[in-house]
XYZ file of C-alpha atoms in Angstrom:
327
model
C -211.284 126.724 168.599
C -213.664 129.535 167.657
C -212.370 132.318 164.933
C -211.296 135.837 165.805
C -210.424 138.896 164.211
C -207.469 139.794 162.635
C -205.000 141.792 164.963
C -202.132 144.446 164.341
C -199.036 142.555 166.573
C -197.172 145.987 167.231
C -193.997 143.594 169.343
C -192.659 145.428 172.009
C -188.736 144.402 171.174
C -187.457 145.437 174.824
C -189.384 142.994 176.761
C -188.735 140.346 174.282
C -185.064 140.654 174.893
C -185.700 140.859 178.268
C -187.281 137.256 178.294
C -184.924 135.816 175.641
C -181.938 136.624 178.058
C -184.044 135.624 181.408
C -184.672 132.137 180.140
C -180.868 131.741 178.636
C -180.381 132.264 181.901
C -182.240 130.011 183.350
C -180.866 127.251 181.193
C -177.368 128.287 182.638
C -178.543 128.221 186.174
C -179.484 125.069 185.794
C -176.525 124.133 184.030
C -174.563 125.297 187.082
C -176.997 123.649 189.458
C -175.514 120.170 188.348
C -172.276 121.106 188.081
C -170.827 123.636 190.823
C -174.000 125.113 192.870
C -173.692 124.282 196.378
C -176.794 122.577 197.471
C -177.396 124.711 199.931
C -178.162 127.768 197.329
C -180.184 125.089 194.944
C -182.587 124.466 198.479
C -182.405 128.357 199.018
C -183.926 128.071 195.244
C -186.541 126.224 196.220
C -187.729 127.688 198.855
C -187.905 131.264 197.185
C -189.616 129.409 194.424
C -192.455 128.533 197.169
C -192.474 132.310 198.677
C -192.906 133.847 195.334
C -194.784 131.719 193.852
C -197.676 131.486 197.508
C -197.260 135.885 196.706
C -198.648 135.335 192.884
C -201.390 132.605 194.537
C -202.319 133.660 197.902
C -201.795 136.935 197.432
C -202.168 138.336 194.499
C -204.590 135.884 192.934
C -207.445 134.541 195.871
C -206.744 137.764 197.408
C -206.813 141.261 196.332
C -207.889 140.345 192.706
C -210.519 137.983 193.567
C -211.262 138.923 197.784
C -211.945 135.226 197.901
C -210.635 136.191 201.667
C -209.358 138.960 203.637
C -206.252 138.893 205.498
C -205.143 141.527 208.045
C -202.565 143.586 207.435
C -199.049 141.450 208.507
C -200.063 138.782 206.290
C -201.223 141.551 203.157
C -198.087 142.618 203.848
C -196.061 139.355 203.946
C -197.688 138.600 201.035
C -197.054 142.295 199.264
C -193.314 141.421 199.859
C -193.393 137.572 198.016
C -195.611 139.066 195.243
C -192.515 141.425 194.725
C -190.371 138.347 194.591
C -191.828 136.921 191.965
C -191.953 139.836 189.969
C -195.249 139.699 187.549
C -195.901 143.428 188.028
C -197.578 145.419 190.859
C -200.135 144.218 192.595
C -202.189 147.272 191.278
C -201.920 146.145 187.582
C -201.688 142.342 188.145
C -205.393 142.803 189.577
C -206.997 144.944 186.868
C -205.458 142.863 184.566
C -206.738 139.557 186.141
C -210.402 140.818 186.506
C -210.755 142.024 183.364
C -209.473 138.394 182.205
C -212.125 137.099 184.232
C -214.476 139.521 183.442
C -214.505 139.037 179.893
C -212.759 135.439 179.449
C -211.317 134.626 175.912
C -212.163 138.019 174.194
C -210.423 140.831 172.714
C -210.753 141.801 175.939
C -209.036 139.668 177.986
C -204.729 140.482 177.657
C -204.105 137.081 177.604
C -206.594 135.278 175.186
C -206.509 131.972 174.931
C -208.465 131.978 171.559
C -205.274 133.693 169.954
C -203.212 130.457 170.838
C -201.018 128.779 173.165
C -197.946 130.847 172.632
C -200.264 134.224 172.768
C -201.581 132.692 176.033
C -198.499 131.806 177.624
C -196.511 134.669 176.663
C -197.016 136.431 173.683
C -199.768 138.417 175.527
C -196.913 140.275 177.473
C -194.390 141.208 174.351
C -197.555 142.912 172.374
C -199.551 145.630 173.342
C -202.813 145.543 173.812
C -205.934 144.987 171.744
C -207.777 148.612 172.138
C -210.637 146.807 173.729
C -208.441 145.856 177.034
C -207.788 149.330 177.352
C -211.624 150.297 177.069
C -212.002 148.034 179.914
C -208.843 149.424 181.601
C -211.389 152.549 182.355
C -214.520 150.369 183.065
C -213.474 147.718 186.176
C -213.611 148.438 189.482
C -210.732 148.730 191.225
C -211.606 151.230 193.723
C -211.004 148.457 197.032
C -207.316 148.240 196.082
C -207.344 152.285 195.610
C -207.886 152.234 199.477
C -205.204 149.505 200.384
C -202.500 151.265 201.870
C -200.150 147.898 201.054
C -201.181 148.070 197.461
C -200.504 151.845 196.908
C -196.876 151.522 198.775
C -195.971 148.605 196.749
C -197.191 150.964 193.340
C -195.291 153.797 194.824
C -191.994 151.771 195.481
C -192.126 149.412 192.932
C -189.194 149.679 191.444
C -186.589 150.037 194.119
C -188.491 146.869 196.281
C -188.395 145.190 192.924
C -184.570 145.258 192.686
C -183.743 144.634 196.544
C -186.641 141.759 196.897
C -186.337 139.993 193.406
C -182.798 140.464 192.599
C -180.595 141.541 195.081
C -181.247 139.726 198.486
C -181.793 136.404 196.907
C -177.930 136.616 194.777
C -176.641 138.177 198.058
C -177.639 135.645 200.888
C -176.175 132.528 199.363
C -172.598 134.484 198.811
C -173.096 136.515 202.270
C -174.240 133.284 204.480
C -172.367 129.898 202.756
C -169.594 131.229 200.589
C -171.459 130.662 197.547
C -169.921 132.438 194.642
C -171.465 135.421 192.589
C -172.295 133.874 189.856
C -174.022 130.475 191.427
C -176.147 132.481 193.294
C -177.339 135.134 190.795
C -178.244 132.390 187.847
C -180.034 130.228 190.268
C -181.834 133.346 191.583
C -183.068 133.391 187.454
C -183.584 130.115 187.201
C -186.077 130.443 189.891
C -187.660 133.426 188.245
C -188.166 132.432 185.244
C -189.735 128.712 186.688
C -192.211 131.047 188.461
C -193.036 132.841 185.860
C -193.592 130.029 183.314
C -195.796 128.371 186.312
C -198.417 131.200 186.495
C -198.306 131.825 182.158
C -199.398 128.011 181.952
C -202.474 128.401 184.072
C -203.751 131.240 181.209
C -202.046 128.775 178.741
C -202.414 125.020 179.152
C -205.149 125.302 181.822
C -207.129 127.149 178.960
C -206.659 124.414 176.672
C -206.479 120.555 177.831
C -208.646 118.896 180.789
C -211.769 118.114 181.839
C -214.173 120.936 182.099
C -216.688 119.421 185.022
C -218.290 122.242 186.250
C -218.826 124.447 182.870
C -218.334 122.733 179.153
C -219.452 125.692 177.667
C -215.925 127.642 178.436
C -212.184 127.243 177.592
C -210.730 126.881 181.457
C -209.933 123.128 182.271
C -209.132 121.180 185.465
C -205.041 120.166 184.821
C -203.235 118.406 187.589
C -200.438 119.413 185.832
C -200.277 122.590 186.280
C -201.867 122.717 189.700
C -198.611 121.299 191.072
C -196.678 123.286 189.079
C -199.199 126.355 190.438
C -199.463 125.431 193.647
C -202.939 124.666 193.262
C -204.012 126.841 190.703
C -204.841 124.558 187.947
C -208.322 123.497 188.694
C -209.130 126.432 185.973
C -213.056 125.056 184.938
C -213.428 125.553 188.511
C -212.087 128.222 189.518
C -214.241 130.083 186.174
C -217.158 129.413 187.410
C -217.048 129.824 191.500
C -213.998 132.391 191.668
C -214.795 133.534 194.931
C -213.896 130.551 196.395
C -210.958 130.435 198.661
C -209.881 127.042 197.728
C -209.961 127.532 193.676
C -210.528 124.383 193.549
C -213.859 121.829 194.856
C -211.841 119.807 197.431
C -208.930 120.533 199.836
C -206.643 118.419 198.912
C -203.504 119.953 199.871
C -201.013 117.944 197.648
C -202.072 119.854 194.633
C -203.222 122.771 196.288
C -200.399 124.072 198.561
C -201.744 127.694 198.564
C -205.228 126.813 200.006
C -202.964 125.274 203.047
C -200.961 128.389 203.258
C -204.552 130.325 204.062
C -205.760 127.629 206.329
C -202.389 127.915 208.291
C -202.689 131.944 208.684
C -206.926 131.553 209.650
C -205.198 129.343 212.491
C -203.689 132.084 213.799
C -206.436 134.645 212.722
C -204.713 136.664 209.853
C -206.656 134.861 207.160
C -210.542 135.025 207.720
C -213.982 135.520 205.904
C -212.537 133.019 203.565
C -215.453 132.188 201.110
C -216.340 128.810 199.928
C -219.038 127.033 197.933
C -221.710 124.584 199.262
C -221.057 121.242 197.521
C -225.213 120.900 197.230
C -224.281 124.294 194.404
C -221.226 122.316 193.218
C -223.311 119.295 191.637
C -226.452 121.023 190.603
C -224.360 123.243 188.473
C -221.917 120.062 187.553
C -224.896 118.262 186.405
C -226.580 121.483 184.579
C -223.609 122.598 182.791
C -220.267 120.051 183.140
C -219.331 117.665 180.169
C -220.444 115.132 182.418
C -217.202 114.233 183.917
C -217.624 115.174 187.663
C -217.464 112.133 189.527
C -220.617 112.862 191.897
C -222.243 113.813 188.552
C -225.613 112.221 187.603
C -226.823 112.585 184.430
C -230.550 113.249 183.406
C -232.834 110.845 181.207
C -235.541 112.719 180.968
C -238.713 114.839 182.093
C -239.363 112.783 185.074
C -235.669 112.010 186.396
C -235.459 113.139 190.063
C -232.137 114.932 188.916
C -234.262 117.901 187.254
C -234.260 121.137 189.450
C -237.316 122.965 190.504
C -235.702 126.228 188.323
C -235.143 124.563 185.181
C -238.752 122.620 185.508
C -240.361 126.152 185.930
C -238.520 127.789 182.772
C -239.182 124.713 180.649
C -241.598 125.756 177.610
C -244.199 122.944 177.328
C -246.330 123.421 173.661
C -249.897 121.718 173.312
C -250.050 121.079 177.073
C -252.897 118.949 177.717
C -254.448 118.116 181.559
C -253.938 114.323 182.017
């Protein structure tokens, strides 16, 4: 892992308390899930799990921050309320951020680093603030298409007040309201499932960042992890997703299995809210596995030299040839 630069950690001491007390309560929740939750509520767990977590995916990730498709406006808004569930900011600022990560991957740059470290990565990022380059780039990225979405500026606008009724206070309420669960079951599973969704989407800038197989591009950090694909919902086929992040699918095939958001979209183009949904031609998937992957794509054929069939037409025209010589 390359050097960087020292940096001034200036900790931001409210958030980390914030998280501390979020993931003690997690750990209670699921205390109380083996001991006196009704199953019920732990299913009801689940399931918002899979809602918030398809808002961070579908929504906020393939989305608005990368308009790998577009989506008319039930489904953007479907998807503005599950983002809200899962609480990982705005859409607004979960975009910039994300672009700018992609944008300039593993820099000062980029909030969330992966050159600074796991923990950094996962979610130190979030209880700093910010290297002075982010906020250079804060001014520079283009974020004028979400300027114009009238979902995204409501959800800025309300934040707060859908924030507590979405996240908080409709998933403690329904168990209680609907199957005589008590207070306190309900509200500590609701955190439990928070805090799983949150630790879901930190380990695809974490873990994805750091172990796998990088097929596609061995040149950058982003790695294909199983792992955390299932634990994403599909979002762990990082190498990737780096290098074509327009498509759709995040990932090279369509296996839904490990990529449960790219079935969500195919199940809303069914009935015409998703469309325009961009993909890549697997012809472009194995010339650039084979120009630039460590060689561990399994369609992947490897070059022996100047004559192999394998060598494009570009890279024979760019190659430098010294003392040519008519044969």
């Amino acid at each position: 892992m390359n050097s960087i630069e020292p940096v001034k950690i200036d900790i931001l001491w409210g958030i980390v308390l914030f998280f501390v007390a979020g993931h003690l309560s997690a750990i209670y929740g699921l205390y109380l899930a083996f001991t006196s939750t009704k199953l019920l509520t732990i299913l009801f767990g689940l399931s918002s799990w899979i809602m918030s977590g398809l808002g961070v995916t579908a929504g906020l990730h393939r989305l608005w921050s990368h308009k790998s498709y577009k989506a008319k406006w039930p489904l953007r808004f479907i998807l503005m309320l599950m983002s809200t569930m899962a609480f990982e900011n705005h859409i607004y600022e979960w975009c910039m951020d994300h672009r700018i990560h992609h944008k300039y991957t593993d820099t000062n740059s980029d909030p969330h680093n992966a050159k600074r470290g796991f923990f950094f990565s996962h979610v130190g990022w979030l209880v700093v603030r910010r290297h002075p380059d982010y906020y250079d780039k804060c001014l520079k990225i283009d974020m004028s298409d979400l300027k114009k979405d009238s979902i995204v500026m409501f959800q800025k606008t309300f934040y707060v007040p859908l924030l507590l009724l979405i996240c908080f206070f409709l998933p403690t309420i329904i168990p209680v309201y609907f199957w005589n669960e008590t207070y306190v079951n309900a509200f500590f599973t609701m955190m439990m499932r928070y805090i799983f969704t949150l630790n879901m989407t930190w380990l695809v800038n974490s873990a994805a960042h750091i172990w796998g197989q990088r097929p596609y591009d061995a040149s950058i950090n982003p790695s294909e992890n199983l792992c955390v694909s299932l634990g994403a919902l599909g979002e762990g086929w990082h190498n990737y997703h780096h290098v074509f992040p327009w498509d759709y699918k995040a990932a090279e095939l369509g296996n839904y299995r490990a990529n449960l958001t790219t079935a969500f979209i195919d199940f809303f183009s069914l009935i015409g809210w998703a469309y325009d949904m961009k993909t890549v031609s697997n012809d472009m998937i194995l010339k650039r596995a084979n120009r630039t992957g460590d060689g561990s794509h399994p369609n992947g054929d490897g070059i022996w030299g100047w004559d192999d069939s394998n060598i494009s037409t570009e890279d024979r025209n760019l190659t430098t040839v010294i003392n040519k010589k008519d044969d």
